[in-house]
Coordinates of C-alpha atoms and ligand atoms in Angstrom, one line a residue:
X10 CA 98.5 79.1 60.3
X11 CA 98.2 83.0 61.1
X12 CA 100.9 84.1 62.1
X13 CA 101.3 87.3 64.7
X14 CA 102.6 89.2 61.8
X15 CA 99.5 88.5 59.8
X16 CA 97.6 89.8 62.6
X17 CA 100.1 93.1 63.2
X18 CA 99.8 94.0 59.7
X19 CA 96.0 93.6 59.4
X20 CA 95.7 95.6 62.9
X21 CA 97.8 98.4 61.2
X22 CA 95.9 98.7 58.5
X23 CA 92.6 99.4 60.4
X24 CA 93.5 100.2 64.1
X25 CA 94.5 104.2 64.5
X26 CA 98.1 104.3 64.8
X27 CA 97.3 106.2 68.4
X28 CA 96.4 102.6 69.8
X29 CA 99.5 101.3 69.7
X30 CA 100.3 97.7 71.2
X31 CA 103.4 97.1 73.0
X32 CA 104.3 93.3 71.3
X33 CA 102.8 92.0 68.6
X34 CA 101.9 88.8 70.5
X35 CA 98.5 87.8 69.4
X36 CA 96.9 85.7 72.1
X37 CA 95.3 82.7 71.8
X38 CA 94.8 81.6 75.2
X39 CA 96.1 82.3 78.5
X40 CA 96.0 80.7 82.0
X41 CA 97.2 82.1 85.4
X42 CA 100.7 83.4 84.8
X43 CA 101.0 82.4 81.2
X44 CA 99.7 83.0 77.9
X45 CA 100.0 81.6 74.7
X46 CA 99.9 83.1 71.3
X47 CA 98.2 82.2 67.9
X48 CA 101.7 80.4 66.8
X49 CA 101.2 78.4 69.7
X50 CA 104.6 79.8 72.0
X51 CA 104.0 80.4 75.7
X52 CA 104.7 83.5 77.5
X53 CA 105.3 84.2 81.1
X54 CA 103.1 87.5 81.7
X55 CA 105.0 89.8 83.7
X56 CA 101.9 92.6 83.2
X57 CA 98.6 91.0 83.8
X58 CA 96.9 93.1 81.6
X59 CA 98.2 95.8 83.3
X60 CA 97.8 94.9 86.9
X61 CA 93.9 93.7 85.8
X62 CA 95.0 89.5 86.1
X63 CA 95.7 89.7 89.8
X64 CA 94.4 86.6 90.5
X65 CA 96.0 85.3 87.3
X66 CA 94.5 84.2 83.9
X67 CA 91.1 82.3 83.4
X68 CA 90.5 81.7 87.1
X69 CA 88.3 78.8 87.2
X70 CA 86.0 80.5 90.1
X71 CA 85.7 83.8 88.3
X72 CA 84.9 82.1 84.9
X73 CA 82.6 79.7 86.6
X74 CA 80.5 82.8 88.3
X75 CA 80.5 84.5 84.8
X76 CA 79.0 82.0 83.6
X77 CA 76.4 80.8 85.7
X78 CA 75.9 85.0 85.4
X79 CA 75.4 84.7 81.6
X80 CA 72.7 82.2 82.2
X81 CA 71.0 83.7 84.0
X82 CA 71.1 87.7 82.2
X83 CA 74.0 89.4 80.9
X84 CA 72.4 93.5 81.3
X85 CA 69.5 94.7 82.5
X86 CA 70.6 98.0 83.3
X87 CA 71.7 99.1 87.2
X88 CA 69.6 101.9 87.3
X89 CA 66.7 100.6 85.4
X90 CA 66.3 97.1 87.2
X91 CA 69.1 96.2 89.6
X92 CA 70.2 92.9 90.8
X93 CA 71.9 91.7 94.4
X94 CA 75.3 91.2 93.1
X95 CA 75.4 95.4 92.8
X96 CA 74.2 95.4 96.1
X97 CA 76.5 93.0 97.9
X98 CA 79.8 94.3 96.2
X99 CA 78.8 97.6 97.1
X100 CA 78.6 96.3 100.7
X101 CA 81.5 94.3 100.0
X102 CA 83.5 96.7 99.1
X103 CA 81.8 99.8 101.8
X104 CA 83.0 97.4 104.5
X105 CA 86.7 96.8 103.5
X106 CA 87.4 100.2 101.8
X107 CA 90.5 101.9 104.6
X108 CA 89.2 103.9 107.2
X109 CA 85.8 103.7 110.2
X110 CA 83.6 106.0 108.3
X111 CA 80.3 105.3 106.9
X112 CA 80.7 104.6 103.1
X113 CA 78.6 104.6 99.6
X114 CA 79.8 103.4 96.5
X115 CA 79.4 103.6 92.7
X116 CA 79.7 101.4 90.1
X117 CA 81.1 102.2 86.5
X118 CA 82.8 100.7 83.6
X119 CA 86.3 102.0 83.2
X120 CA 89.1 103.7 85.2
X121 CA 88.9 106.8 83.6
X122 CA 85.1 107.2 84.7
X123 CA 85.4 106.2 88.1
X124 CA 87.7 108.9 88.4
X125 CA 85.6 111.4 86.3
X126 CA 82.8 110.9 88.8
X127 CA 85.2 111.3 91.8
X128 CA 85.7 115.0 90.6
X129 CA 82.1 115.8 89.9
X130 CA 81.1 114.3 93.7
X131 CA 84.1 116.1 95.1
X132 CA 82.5 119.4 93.2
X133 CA 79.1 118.6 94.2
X134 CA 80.0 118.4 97.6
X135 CA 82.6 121.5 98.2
X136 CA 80.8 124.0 95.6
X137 CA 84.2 124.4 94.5
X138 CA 86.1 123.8 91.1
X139 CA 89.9 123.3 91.6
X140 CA 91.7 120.3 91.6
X141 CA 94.9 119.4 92.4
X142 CA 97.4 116.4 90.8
X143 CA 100.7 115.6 90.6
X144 CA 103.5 115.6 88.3
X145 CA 104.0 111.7 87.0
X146 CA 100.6 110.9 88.1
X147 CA 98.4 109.0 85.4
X148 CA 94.5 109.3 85.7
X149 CA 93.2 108.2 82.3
X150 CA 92.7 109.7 78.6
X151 CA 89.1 111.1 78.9
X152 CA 89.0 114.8 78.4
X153 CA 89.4 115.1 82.4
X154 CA 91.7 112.9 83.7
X155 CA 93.7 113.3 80.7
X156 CA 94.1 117.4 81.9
X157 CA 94.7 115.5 85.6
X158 CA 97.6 113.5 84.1
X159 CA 100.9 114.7 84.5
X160 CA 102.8 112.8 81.5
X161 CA 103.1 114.8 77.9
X162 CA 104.2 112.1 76.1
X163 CA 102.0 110.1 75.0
X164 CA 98.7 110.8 76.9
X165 CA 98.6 114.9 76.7
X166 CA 100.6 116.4 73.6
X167 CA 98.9 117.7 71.2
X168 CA 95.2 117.1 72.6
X169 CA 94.7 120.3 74.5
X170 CA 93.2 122.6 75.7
X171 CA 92.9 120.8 78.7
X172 CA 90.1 121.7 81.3
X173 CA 90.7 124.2 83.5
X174 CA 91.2 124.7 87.1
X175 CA 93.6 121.9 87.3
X176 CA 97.0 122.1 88.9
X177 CA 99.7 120.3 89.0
X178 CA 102.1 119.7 92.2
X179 CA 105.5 117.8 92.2
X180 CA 105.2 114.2 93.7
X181 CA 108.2 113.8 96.4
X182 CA 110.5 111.8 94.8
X183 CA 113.6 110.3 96.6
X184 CA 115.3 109.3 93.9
X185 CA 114.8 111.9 91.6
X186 CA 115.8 114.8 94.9
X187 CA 112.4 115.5 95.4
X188 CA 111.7 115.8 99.2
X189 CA 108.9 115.6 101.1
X190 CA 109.3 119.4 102.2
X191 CA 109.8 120.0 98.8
X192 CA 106.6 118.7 98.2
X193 CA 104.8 120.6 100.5
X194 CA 106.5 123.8 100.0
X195 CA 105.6 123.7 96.5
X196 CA 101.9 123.0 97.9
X197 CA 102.3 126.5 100.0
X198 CA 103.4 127.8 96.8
X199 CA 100.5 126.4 94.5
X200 CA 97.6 127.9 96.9
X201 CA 99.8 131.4 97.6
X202 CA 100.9 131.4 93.1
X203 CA 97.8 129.9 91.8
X204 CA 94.7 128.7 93.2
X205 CA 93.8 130.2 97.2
X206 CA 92.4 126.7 99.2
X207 CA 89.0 127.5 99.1
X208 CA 88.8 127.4 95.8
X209 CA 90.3 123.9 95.3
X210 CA 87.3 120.7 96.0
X211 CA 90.1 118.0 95.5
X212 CA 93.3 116.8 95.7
X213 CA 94.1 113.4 93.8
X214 CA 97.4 111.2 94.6
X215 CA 97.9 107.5 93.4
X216 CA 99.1 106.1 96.4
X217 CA 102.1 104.0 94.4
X218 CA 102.4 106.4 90.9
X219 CA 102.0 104.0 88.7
X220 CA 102.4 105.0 84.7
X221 CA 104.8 107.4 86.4
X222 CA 107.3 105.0 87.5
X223 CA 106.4 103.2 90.8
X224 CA 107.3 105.8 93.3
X225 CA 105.4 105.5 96.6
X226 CA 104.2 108.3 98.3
X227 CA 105.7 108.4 101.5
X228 CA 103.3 108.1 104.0
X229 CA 104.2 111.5 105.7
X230 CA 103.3 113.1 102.7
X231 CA 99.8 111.3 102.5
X232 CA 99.5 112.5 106.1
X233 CA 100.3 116.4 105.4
X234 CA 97.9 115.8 102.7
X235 CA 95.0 114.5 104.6
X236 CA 95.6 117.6 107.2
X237 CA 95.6 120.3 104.7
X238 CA 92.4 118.8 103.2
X239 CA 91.0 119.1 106.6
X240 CA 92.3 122.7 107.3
X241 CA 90.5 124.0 104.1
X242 CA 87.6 121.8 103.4
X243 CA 89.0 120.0 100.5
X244 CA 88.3 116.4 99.7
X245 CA 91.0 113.7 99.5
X246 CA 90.7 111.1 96.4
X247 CA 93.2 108.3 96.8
X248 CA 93.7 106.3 93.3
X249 CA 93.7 103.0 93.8
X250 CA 93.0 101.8 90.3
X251 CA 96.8 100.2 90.0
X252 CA 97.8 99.7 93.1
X253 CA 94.3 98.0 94.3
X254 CA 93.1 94.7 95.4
X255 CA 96.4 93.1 96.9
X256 CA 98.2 94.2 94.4
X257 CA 100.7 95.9 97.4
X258 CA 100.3 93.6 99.9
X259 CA 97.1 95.2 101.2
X260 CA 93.8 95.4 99.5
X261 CA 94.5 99.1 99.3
X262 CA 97.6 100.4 99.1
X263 CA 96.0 103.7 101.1
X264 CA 96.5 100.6 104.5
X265 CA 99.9 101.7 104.6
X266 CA 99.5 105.3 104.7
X267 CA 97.5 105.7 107.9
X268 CA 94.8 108.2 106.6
X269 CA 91.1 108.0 105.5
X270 CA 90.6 109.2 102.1
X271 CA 87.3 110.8 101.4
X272 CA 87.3 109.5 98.0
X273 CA 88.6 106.1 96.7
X274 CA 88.6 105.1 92.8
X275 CA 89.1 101.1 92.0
X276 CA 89.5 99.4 88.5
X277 CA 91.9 97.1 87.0
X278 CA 92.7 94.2 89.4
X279 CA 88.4 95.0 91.2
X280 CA 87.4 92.2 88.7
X281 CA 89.6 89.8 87.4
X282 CA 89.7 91.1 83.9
X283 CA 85.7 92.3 84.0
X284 CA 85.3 96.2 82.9
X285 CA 83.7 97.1 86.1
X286 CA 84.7 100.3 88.2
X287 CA 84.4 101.8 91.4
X288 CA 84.0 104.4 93.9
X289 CA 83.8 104.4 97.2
X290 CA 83.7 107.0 99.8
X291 CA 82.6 108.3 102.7
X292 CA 78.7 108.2 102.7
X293 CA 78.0 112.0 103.1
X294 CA 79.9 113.1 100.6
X295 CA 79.1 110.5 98.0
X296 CA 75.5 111.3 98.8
X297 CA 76.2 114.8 98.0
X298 CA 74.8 113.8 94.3
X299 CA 71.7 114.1 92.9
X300 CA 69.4 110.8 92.0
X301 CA 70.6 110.3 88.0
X302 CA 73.8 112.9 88.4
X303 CA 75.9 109.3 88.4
X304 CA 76.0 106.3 86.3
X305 CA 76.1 104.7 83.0
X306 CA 74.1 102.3 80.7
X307 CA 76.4 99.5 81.7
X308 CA 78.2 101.1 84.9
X309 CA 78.1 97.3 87.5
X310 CA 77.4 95.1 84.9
X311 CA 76.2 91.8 86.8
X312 CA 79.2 89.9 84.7
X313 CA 81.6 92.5 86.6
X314 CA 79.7 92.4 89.9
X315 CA 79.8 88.8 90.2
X316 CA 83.5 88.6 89.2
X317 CA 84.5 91.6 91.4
X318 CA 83.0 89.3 94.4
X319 CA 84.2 85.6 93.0
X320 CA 88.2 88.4 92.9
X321 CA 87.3 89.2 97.0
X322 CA 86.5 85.4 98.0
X323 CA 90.0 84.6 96.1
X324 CA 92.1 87.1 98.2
X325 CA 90.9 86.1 101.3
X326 CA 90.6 82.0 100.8
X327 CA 94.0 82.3 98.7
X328 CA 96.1 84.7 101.0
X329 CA 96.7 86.8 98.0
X330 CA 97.6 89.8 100.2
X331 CA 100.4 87.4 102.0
X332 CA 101.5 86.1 97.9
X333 CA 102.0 89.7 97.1
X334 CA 104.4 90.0 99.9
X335 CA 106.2 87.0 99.1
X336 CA 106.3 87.7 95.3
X337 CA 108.1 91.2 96.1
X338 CA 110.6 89.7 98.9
X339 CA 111.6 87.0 96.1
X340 CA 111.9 89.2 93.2
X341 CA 113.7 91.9 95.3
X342 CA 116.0 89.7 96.0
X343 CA 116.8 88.9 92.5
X344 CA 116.7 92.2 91.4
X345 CA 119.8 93.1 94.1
X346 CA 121.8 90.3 92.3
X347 CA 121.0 91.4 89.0
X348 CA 122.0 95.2 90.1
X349 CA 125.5 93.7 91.1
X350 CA 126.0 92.3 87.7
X351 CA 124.3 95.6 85.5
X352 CA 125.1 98.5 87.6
X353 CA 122.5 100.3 85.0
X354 CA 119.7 98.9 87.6
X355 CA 120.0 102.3 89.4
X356 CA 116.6 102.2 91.6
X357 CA 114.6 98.9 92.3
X358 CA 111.2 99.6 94.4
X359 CA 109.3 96.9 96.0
X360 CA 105.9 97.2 97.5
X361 CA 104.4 93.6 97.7
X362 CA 104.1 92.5 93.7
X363 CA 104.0 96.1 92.4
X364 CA 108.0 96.1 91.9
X365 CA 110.0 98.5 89.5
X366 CA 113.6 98.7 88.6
X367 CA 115.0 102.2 86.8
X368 CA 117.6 101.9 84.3
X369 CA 120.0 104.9 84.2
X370 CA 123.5 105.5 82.9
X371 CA 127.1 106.5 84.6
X372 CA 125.9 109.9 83.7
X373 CA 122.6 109.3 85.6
X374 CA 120.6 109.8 82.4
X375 CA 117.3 107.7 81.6
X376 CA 118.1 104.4 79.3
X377 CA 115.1 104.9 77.2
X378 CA 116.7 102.8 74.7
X379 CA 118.0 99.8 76.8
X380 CA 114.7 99.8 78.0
X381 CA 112.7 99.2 74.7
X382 CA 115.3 96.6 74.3
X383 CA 114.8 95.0 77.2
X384 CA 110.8 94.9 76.5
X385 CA 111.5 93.7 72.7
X386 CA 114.2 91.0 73.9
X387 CA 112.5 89.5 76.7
X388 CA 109.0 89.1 74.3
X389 CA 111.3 87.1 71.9
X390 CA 112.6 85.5 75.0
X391 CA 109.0 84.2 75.9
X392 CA 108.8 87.0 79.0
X393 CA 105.8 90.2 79.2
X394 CA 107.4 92.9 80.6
X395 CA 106.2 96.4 80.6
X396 CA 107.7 99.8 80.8
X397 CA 106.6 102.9 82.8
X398 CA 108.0 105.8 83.8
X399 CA 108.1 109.7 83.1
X400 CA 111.1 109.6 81.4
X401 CA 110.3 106.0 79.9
X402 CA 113.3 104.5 81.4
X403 CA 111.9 102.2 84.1
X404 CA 110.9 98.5 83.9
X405 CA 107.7 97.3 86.2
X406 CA 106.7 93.9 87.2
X407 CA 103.0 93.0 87.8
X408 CA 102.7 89.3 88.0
X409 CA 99.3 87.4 88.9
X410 CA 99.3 86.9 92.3
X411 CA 98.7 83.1 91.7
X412 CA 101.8 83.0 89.6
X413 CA 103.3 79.5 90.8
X414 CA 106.7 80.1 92.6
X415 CA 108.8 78.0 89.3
X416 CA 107.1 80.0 86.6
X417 CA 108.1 83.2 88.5
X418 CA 111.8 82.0 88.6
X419 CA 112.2 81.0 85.5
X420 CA 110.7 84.8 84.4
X421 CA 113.6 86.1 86.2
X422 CA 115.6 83.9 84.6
X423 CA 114.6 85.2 81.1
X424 CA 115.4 88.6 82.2
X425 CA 118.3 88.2 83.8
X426 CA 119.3 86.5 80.4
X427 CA 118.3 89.4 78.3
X428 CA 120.1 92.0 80.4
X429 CA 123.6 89.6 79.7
X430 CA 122.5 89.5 76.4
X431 CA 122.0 93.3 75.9
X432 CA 124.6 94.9 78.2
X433 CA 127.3 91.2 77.9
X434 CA 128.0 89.7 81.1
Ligands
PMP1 N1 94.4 105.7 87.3 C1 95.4 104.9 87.3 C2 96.3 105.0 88.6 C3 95.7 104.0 86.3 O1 96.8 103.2 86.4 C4 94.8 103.9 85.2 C5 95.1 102.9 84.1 N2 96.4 102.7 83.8 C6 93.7 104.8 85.2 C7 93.5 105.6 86.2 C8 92.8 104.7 84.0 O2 92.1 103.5 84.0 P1 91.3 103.1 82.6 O3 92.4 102.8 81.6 O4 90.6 101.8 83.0 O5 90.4 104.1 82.2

């Protein structure tokens, strides 16, 4: 029988070490909330392939419409010969994206891009070369949005020079004493230090940070944002590649904050676990393109157009915006018991399924440590967990929106049972 160790050490003898995997859980198959590796034991996924398996493992819709797709043709090329499916996601998504403006969309393959080509429409449209992130935020690892990323370790050290005329502003942070006047003071600062307004074509905020550790921008913040993009001409991209497609408890988390973005950029959960990505915004500024400035050889692949739209159908017929609310009420719950028992649960954030808790010690310092432990224990325990966070110190939960309500309990279960076992009861 392989074995998952087989399959590590043969991965580390021809895989760069710089793509790393968190378990060495070799899977075999997987359906909805679990997956089973090649030694045949079953694991509840707490991850979903990062936040990708919203509508859980092997759906039977989405796999059906792939593969009535992949009789059909598997690539033809968007912008050589199109098909409808392009067209009717793009309308699809035009027509639920927040906000009453006119919209256009894009299609591409990964998150990274989508955001790549929400900088160059945001250029093309101002004139201007500035852009503005935040501090914890996580775009991607292309040249670009790896410079847009605020996290060193790993995604930035030691691959600079970054690209220039990025900035970086803190991300008002509650917990961490960050205040939304902060915030914007430092703002006043940036464009009075750094970079004067009319300069800068974008500012880019993930409306839940989500590598960074699950803090949600307050919605205040999101509003002085949209306003100072107004005062200076400057366009606003919301990231919703994590925190997309029910994921919060709204299609877009962006419903919560009561503003329009200009730009919006969609991955992950668009497709069911189809590398198709997106973006959407308003029609004028999207057109401010040339024919050919946009694209890719397989950016809307039909497989991930007609999955994107089988993922749409499935959150409206299966409530999954209502599931994500339910998820995070039960699993907030749970967490508050668990923080009476291990007082190291400092911080537990809940916006529908997209849930965090952040381990710190009596000193208030991060528990990198626990946290790797906790990871490692719960894979032996038969539990996917993943770890986020600046300071690597914070556990997030991402189950499929499908999960079944038993399977979810009995994941809590299994952490509640590593955290006796790590920290005794
Ligand atoms: N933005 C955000 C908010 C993300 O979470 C990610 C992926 N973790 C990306 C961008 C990059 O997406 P991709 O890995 O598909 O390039």
């Amino acid at each position: 029988m392989t074995t998952n160790q087989d399959l590590q050490d043969r991965k580390d003898a021809v895989i760069a070490r710089g793509m790393g995997n968190a378990s060495a859980v070799y899977v075999e198959r997987a359906e909805n909330a679990c997956l089973w590796d090649v030694e045949g034991n079953r694991y509840i996924d707490f991850g979903s392939g990062i936040a990708v398996n919203n509508t859980g493992h092997s759906h039977p819709r989405i796999v059906a419409a792939v593969k009535a797709q992949l009789d059909k043709f598997s690539h033809t090329c968007a912008m050589v010969t199109p098909y409808a499916s392009f067209v009717e996601l793009a309308e699809e998504l035009t027509r639920r994206a927040p906000g009453n403006s006119p919209k256009k969309a894009i299609f591409v393959t990964t998150g990274a891009e989508a955001i790549e080509n929400a900088i160059k429409v945001a250029r093309v449209k101002t004139g201007r070369s500035g852009v503005i992130a935040f501090k914890g935020g996580f775009h991607g690892r292309t040249n670009l949005t790896m410079g847009l990323t605020g996290k060193v370790a790993p995604y930035k050290a030691g691959f600079g020079p970054f690209p220039n005329e990025i900035y970086h502003a803190p991300f008002p942070n509650a917990f961490h004493g960050i205040s939304v006047d902060d915030s914007v003071q430092a703002l006043k600062d940036l464009f009075a230090c750094d970079i004067e307004p009319s300069r800068v074509a974008a500012i880019i905020f993930e409306p839940v940070q989500g590598e960074g550790g699950f803090y949600q921008v307050p919605p205040e913040f999101a509003r002085v944002l949209r306003k100072v993009c107004d005062d200076h001409g400057i366009m606003l991209i919301a990231d919703e590649i994590q925190t997309g497609f029910a994921r919060t408890g709204k299609l877009f988390a962006t419903e919560y904050l009561g503003i329009e973005p200009d730009l919006m950029t969609m991955a992950k959960g668009i497709a069911g676990g189809f590398p198709i990505a997106a973006l959407v915004g308003k029609a004028d500024v999207m057109d401010a393109a040339n024919p050919g400035g946009l694209g890719g050889t397989y950016a809307g692949s039909p497989l991930g157009c007609v999955a994107a739209l089988e993922v749409l159908k499935l959150i409206d017929e299966e409530q999954l915006c209502q599931k994500a609310l339910a998820i995070g009420e039960i699993m907030k719950s749970r967490l508050q018991a668990l923080q009476q028992q291990f007082p190291v649960i400092a911080d537990i954030r809940v916006l529908g399924a997209m849930i965090a808790m952040e381990l710190v010690d009596d000193a208030g310092q991060p528990m990198v440590e626990l946290t790797k432990a906790l990871v490692g224990q719960a894979k032996e325990n038969g539990l996917i967990l993943l770890s986020c966070g600046v300071r690597g110190n914070v556990i997030r939960f991402l189950p499929a929106l499908t999960i079944e309500e038993s399977i979810l309990e009995e994941g809590m279960l299994i952490l509640e049972n590593c955290l006796k076992e790590l920290q005794g009861d």
